[in-house]
Coordinates of C-alpha atoms and ligand atoms in Angstrom, one line a residue:
X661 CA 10.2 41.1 3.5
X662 CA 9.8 37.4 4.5
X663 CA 13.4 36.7 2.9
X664 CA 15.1 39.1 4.7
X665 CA 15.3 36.3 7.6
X666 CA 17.0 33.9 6.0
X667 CA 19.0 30.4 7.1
X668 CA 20.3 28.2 4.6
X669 CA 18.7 24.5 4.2
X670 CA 21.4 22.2 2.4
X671 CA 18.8 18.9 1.0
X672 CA 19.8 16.7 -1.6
X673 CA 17.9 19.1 -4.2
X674 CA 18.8 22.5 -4.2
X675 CA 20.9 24.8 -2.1
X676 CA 18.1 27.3 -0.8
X677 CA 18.0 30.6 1.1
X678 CA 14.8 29.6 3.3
X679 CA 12.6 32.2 4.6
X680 CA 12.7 31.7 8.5
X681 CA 8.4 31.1 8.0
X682 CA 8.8 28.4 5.3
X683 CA 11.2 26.6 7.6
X684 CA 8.6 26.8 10.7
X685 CA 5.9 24.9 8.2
X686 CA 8.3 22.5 7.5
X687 CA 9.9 21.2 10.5
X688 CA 7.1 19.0 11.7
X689 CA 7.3 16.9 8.8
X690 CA 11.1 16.6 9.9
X691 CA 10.9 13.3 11.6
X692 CA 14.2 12.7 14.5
X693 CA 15.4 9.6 14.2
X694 CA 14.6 9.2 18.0
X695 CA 10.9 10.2 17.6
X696 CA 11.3 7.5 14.5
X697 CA 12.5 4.8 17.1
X698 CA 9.5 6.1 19.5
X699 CA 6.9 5.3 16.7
X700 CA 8.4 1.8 15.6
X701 CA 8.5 1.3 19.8
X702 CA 4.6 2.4 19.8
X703 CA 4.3 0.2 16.4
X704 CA 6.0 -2.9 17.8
X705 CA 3.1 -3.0 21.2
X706 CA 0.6 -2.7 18.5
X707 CA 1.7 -5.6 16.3
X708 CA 1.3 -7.5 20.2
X709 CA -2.1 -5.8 20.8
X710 CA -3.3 -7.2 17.1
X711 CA -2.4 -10.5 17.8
X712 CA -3.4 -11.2 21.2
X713 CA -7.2 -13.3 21.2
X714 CA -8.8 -10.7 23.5
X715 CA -7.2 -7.9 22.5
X716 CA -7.4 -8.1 19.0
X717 CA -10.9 -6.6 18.3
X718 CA -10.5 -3.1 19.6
X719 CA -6.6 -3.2 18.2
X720 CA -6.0 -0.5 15.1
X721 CA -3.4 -2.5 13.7
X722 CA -5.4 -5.3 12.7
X723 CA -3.1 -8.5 12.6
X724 CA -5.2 -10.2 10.2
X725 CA -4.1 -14.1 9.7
X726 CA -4.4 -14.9 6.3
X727 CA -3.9 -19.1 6.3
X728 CA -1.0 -18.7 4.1
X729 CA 1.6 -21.4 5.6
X730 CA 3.0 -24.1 2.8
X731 CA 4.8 -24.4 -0.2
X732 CA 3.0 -25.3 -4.1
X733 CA 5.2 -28.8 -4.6
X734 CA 4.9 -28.2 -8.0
X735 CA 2.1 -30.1 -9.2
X736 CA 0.0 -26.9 -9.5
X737 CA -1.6 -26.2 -13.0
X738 CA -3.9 -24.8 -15.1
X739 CA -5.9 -21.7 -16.5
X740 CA -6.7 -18.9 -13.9
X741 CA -8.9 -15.8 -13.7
X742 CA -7.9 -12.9 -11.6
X743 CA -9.2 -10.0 -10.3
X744 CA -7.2 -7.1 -9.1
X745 CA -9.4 -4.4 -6.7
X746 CA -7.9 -1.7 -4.8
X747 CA -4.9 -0.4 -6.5
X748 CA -4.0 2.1 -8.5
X749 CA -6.6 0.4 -11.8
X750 CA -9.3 -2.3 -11.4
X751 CA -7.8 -5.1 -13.5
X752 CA -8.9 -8.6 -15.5
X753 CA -6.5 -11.2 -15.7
X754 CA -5.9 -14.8 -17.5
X755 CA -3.1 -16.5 -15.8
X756 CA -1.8 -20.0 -16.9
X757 CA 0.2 -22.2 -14.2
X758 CA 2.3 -24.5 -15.4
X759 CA 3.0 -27.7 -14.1
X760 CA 6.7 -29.0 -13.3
X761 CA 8.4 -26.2 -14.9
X762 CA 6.7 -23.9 -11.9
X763 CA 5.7 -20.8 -14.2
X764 CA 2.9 -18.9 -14.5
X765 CA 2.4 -17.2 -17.5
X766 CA -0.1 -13.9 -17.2
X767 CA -1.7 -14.7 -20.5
X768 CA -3.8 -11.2 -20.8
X769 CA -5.3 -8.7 -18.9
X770 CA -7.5 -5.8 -19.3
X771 CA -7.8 -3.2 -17.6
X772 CA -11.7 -1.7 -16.5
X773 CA -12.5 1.7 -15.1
X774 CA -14.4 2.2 -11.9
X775 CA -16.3 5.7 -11.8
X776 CA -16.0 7.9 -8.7
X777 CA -19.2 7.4 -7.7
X778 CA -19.5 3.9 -8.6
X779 CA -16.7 3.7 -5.8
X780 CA -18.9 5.4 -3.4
X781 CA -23.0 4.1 -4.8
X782 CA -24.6 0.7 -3.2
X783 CA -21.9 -2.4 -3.2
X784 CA -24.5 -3.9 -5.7
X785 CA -23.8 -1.5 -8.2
X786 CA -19.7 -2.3 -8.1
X787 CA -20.1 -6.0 -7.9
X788 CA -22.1 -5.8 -11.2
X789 CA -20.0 -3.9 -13.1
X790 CA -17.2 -6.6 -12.1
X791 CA -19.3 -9.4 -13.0
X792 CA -19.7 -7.2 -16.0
X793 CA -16.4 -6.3 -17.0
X794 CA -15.3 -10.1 -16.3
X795 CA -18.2 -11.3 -19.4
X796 CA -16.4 -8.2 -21.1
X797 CA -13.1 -9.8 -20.7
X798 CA -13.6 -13.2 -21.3
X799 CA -16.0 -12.5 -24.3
X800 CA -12.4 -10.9 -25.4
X801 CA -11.0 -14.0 -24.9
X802 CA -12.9 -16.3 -26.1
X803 CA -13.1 -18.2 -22.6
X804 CA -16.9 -17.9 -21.8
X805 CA -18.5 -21.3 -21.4
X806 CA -15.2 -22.3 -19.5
X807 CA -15.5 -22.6 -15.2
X808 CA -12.4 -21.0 -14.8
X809 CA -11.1 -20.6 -10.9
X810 CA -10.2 -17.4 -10.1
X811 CA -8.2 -15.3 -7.7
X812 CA -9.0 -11.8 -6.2
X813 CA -6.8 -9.6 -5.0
X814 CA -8.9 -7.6 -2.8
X815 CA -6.5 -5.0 -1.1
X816 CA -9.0 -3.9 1.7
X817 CA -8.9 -5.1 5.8
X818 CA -10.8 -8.4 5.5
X819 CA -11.2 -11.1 8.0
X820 CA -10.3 -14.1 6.1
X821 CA -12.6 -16.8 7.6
X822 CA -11.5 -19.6 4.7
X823 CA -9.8 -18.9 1.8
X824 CA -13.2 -18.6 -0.3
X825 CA -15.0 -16.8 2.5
X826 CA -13.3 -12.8 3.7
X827 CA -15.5 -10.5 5.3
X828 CA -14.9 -6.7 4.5
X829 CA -13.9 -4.8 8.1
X830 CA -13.9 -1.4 6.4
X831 CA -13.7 0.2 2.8
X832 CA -10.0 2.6 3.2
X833 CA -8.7 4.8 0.3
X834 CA -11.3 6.1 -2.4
X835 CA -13.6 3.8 -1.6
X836 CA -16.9 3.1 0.5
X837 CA -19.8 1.7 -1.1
X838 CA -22.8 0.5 1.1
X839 CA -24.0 -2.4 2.4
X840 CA -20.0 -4.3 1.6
X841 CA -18.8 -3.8 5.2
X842 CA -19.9 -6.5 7.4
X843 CA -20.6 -8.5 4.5
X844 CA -18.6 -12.0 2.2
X845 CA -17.0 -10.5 -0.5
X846 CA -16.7 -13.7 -2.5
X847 CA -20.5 -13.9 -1.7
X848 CA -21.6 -10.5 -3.3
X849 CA -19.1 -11.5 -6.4
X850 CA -20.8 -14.7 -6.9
X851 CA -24.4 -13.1 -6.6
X852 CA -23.6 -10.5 -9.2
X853 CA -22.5 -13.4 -11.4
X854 CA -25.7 -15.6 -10.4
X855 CA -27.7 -11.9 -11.4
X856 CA -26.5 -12.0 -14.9
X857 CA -26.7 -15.9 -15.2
X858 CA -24.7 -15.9 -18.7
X859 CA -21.4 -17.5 -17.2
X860 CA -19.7 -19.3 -14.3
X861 CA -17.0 -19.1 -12.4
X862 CA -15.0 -22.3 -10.3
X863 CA -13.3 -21.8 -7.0
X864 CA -12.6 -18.5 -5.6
X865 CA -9.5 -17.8 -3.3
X866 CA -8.9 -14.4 -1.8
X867 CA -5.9 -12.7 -1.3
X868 CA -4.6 -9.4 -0.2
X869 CA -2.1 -7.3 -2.7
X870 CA 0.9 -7.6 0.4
X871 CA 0.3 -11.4 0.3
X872 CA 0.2 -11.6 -3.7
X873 CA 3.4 -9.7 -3.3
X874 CA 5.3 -11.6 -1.0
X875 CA 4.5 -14.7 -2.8
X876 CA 5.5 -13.4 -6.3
X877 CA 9.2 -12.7 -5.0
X878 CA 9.3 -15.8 -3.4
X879 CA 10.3 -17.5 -6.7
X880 CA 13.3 -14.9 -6.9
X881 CA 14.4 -15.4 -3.4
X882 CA 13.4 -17.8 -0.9
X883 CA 14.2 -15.6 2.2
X884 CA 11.1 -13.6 1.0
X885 CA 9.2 -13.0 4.2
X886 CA 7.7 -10.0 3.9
X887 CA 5.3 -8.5 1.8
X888 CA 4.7 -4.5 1.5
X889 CA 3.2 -1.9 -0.7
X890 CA 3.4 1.5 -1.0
X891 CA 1.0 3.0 -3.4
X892 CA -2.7 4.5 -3.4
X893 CA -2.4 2.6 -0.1
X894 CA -0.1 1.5 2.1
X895 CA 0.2 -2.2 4.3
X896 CA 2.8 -5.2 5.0
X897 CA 2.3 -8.8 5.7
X898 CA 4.8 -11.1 7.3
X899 CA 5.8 -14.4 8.2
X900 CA 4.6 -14.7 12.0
X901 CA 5.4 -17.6 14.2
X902 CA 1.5 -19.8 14.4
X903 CA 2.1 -20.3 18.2
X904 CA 2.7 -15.9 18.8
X905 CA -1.2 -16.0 16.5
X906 CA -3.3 -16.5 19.6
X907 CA -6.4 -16.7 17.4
X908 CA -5.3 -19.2 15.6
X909 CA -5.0 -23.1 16.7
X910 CA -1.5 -24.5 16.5
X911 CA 1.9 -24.4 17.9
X912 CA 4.3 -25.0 14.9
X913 CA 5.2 -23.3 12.3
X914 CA 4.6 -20.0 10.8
X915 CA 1.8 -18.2 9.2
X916 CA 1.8 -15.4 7.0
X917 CA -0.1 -12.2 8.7
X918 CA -1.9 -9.2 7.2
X919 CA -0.9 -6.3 9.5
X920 CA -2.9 -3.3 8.3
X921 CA -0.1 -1.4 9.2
X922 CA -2.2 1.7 7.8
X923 CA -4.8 1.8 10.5
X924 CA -2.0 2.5 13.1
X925 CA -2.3 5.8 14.9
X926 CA -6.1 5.0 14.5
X927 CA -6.4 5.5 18.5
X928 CA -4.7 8.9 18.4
X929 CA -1.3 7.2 19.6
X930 CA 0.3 9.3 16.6
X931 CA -1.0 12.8 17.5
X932 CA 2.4 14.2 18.6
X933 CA 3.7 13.6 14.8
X934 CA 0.3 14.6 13.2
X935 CA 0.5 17.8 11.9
X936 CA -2.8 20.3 10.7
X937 CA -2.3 18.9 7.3
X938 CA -2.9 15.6 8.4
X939 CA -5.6 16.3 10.4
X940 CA -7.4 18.3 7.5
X941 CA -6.7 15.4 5.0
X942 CA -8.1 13.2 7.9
X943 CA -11.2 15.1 8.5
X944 CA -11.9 15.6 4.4
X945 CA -11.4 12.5 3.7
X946 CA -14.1 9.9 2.7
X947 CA -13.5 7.8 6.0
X948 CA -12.5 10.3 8.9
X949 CA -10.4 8.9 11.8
X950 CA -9.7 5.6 9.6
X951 CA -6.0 5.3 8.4
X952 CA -3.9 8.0 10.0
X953 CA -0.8 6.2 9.2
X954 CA -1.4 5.5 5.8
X955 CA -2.6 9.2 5.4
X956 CA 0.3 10.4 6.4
X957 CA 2.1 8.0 4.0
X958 CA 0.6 6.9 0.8
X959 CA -0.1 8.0 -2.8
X960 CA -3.8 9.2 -2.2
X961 CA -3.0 12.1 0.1
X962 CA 0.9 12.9 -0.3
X963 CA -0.3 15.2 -2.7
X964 CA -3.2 16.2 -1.2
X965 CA -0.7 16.9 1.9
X966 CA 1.6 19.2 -0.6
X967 CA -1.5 21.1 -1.4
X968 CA -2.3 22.1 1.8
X969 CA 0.4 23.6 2.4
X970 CA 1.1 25.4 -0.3
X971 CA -2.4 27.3 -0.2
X972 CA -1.0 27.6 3.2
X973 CA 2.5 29.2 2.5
X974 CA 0.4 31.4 -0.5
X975 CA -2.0 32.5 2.0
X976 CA 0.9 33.8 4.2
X977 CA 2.5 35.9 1.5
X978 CA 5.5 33.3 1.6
X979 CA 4.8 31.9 -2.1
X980 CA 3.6 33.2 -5.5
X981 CA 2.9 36.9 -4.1
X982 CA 0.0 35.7 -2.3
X983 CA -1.9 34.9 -5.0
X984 CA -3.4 31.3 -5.0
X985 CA -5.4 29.8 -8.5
X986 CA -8.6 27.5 -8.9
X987 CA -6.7 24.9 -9.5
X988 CA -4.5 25.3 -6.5
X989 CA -7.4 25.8 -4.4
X990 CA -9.3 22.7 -6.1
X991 CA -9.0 19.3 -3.8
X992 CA -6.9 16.7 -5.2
X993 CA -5.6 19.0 -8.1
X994 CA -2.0 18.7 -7.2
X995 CA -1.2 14.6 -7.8
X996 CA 1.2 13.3 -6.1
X997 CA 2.9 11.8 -9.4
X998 CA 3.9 15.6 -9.6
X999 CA 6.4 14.8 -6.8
X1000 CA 7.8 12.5 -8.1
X1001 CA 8.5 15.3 -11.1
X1002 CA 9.4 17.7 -9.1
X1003 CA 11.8 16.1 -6.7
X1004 CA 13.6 14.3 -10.0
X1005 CA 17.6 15.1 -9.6
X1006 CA 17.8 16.1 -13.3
X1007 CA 15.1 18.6 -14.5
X1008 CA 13.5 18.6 -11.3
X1009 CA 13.0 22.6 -11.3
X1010 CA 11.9 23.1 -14.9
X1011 CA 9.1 20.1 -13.9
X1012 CA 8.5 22.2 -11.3
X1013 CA 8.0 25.0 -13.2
X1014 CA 5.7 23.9 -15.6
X1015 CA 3.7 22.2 -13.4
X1016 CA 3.4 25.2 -11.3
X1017 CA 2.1 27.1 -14.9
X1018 CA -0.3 24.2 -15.6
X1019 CA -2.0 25.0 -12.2
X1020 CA -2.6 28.6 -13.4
X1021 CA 0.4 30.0 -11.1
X1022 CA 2.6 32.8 -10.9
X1023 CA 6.1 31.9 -9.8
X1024 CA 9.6 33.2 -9.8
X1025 CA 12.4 31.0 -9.0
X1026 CA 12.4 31.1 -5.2
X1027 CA 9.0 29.6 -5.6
X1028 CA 10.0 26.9 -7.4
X1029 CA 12.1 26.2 -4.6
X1030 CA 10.3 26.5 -2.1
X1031 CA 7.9 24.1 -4.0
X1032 CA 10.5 21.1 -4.1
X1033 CA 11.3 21.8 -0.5
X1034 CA 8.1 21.2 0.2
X1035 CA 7.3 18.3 -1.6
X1036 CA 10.8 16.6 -0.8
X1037 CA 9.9 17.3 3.0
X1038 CA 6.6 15.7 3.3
X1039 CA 7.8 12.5 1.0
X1040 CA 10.9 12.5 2.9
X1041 CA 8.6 12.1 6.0
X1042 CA 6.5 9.0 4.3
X1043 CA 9.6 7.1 3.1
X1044 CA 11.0 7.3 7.0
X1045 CA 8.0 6.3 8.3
X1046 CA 7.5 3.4 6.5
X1047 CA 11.4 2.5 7.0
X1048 CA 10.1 2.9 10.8
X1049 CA 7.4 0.3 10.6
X1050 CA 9.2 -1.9 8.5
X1051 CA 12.0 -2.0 10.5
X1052 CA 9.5 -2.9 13.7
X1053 CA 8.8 -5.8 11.7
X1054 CA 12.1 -6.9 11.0
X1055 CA 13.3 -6.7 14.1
X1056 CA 10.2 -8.8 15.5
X1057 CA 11.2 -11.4 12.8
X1058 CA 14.8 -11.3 14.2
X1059 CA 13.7 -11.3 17.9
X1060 CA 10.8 -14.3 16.9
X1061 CA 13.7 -16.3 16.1
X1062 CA 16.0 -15.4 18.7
X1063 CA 18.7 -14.3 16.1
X1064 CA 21.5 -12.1 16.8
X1065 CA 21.4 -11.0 12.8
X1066 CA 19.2 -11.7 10.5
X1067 CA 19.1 -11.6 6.8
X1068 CA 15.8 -11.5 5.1
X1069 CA 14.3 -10.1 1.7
X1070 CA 10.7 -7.5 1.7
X1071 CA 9.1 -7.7 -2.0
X1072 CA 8.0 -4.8 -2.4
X1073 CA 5.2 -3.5 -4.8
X1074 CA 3.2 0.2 -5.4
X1075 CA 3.7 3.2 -7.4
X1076 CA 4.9 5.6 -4.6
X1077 CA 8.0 3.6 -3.5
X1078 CA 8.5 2.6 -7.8
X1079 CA 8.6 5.9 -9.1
X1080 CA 9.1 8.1 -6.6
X1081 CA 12.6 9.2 -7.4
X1082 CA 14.5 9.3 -3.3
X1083 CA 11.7 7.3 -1.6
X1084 CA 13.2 3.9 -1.7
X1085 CA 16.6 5.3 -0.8
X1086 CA 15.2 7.1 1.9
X1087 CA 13.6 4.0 3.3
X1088 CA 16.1 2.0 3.4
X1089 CA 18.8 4.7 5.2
X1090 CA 15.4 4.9 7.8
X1091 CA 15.5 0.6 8.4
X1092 CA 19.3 0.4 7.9
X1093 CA 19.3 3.5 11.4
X1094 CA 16.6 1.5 13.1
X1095 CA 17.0 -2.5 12.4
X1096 CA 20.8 -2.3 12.5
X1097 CA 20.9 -5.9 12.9
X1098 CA 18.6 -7.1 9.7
X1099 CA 20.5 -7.1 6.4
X1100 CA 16.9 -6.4 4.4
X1101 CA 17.2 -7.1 0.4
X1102 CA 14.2 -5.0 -1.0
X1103 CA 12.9 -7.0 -4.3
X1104 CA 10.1 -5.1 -6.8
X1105 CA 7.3 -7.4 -7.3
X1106 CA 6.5 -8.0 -10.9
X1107 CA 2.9 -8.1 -10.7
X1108 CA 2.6 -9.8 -7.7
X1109 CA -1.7 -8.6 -7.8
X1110 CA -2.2 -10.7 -10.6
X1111 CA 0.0 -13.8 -10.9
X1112 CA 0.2 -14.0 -6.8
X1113 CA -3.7 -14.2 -6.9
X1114 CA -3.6 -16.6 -9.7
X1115 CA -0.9 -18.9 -7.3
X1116 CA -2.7 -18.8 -4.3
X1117 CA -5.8 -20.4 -6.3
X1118 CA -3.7 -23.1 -8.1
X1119 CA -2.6 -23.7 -4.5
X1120 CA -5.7 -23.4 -2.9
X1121 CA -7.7 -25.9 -5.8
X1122 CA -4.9 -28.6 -4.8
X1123 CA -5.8 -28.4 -1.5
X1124 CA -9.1 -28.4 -2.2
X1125 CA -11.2 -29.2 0.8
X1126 CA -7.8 -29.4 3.3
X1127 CA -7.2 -26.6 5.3
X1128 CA -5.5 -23.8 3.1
X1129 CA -1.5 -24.1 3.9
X1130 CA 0.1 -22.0 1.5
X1131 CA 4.0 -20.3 1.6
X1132 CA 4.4 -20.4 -2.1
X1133 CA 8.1 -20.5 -3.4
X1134 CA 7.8 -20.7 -7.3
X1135 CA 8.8 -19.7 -10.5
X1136 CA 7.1 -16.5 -12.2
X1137 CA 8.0 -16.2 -16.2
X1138 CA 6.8 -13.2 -17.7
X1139 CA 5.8 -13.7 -21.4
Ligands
BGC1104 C1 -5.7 -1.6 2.6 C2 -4.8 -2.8 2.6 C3 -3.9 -2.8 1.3 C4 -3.2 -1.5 1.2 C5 -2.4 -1.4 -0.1 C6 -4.9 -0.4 2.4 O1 -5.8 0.7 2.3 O2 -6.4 -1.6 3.8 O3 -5.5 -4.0 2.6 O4 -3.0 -3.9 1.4 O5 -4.2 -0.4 1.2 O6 -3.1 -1.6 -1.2

């Protein structure tokens, strides 16, 4: 029998007699911290490649500038829309800035569905049932007839031209609706508004979730520098130094870049660390060969990830008998929220367990088990990965400024590093091993989507008509 051959695994979960075969599946996913320094190595010529002026345009790490350089001085104010696209919910927001006292007050927000295939129809079809669930929201408000500004978090790739102005590179995560690529995103909101006619909206500035996020921890901490989420998607932004931004004019000073840290690997530079799972996840995916590093890390495919390999262990007569169920043979059916139940310290393995009945399975208690081994293995590899490319970006902060040390703050936003329940510890062991010299404070955004967007814009309508120069450090009150 398969448990005859037998070595012991000690994790932080469960004392385990392994079958030898289980073991085999999961030791790719068992990331050295020397291969770890070889990624952030591979990771830290990428973040080079993105920046460089001729070099940028076939690099997978994108390096996008986002035109984000100066403080709010405190004048700011106002009422503020904002929309939130590209998390884990499609949200409304009414965000008041105010003046002197530097808050900003989210007011209300509501939060709109977005059908599968509405995520995957014509981009004409999406931007009216924004335009739609905006009139919705500020019927519910009684705001309709006012030309409120608004912000939009848009967490895809885009190349921000001006702030009002962000061409889509490429849909990622669940979605890809036609004719957006290519194409003004601020332009195809505004038609959809124009289509309906019934209300108006002021100035628009864009903004990517990382950016919102850095921003909103600013007010907490002023050493916040970096920006990075970990949730249906994955991505960081940083403070780079203008003159290293070859495509941008200017010598002094820093700006704040969008890396797109999830495309990396995107040129098959991560193939030794991809394993068959990835590459199936990869292929079945929506957007094959777009990405690979934030396949291999975020909350749309960890689960997916844990799937595959336990139809794969079943198959192999190492789990459950050998006998699979529907819903364990259904894409997508195990979420990756159940990791976060079933790698829990406390009541872990009775989660386990009745998740494992809820799918229609058959287990004993090596199963179960085996079921948190496997689930602790592949989020174990996400968390060090992204303490990998973190760290790469920490250390190009510290090397930037030609510091022997330096201390800096990450805000931090998404619901895979929030509530998964060893991720964050496990990322910070991984930058702690790799960026010996940065003394990184991690800070939780508190909704850095929604009253980060609605900053930017009181920001950008200040400087209206000046070029954007925005490092916001302010106050965030939450009513
Ligand atoms: C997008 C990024 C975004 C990240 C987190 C990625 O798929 O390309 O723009 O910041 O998800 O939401």
């Amino acid at each position: 029998s398969p448990t005859s051959q037998i070595t012991h695994r000690k994790t932080n979960l469960v004392r385990v007699a392994l079958p030898l075969q289980v073991q085999e599946y999961l030791e790719p996913f068992h990331l050295s911290v020397e291969k770890l320094r070889e990624v952030s190595a591979r990771l830290r010529k990428d973040l080079v490649r993105g920046l460089g002026k001729h070099s940028h345009h076939k690099a997978p790490v994108k390096m996008l500038p986002t035109f984000v350089r100066a403080t709010p001085d405190g004048t700011e104010k106002g009422d503020f829309l904002a929309l939130d696209l590209g998390g884990t919910n499609f949200r409304v927001l009414h965000v008041r800035v105010v003046e002197e006292e530097q808050k900003v007050l989210k007011m209300d927000s509501q939060i709109c569905a977005i059908p599968k295939e509405m995520m995957l129809g014509p981009g004409v079809q999406l931007f009216d049932h924004i335009a739609a669930c905006l009139n919705d929201f500020l019927v519910s408000q009684n705001l309709k007839g006012q030309t409120l500004p608004l912000g939009f978090t848009f967490s895809f790739p885009c190349e921000q031209k001006e702030i009002d102005k962000s061409i889509l590179i490429r849909w990622t995560k669940g979605f890809n609706c036609s004719g957006v690529e290519g194409e003004d995103v601020v332009k195809l909101l505004k038609e959809a508004i124009h289509r309906r006619g019934d209300y108006d909206i002021g100035s628009v500035a864009m903004v990517n979730d990382t950016v919102g996020t850095m921003m909103s921890c600013g007010y907490r901490d002023q050493s916040c520098e970096i920006g990075m989420i970990i949730g249906t998607g994955t991505n960081a932004c940083y403070m780079e130094e203008i003159k290293n931004v070859r495509r941008v004019e200017g010598e002094d000073g820093r700006m704040c870049i969008n890396t797109e840290w999830g495309g990396f690997g995107d040129d098959g530079c991560l193939k030794d660390i991809r394993t068959e799972f990835d590459v199936v996840v990869d292929e079945t995916s929506i957007n094959p060969g777009i990405h690979n590093f934030e396949k291999m890390i975020s909350g749309m495919y960890l689960g997916e990830i844990v799937r595959l390999l336990l139809v794969r262990l079943t198959e192999n007569k190492l789990l459950f008998e050998g006998r699979t169920s529907e819903a364990l043979l259904t894409p997508d059916a195990f979420e990756t929220k159940f990791m976060s139940e079933i790698e829990e310290r406390d009541g872990g393995l009775e989660n386990t367990q009745n998740i494992l009945t809820e799918l229609g399975l058959k287990w004993d208690s090596v199963d179960s088990r085996i079921v948190r081994l496997v689930c602790n293995a592949v989020s174990s590899r996400s968390a060090r990965l992204c303490g990998a490319a973190l760290a790469t970006l920490a250390n190009r902060i510290r090397v930037n400024r030609r510091l022997d040390h330096l201390k800096t703050t990450v805000g931090v936003d998404g619901t895979v590093y929030k509530k998964h329940p060893n991720f964050s510890e496990e990322l910070r062991a991984t930058v702690r091993l790799l960026a010996p010299d940065c003394d990184i404070t991690f800070l939780v955004s508190e909704d850095g989507s929604g009253k980060g967007a609605a900053m930017v814009t009181a920001v950008a309508q200040r400087l209206a008509h000046q070029t954007l120069e925005i490092y916001c450090f302010f106050r965030v009150c939450t009513l």
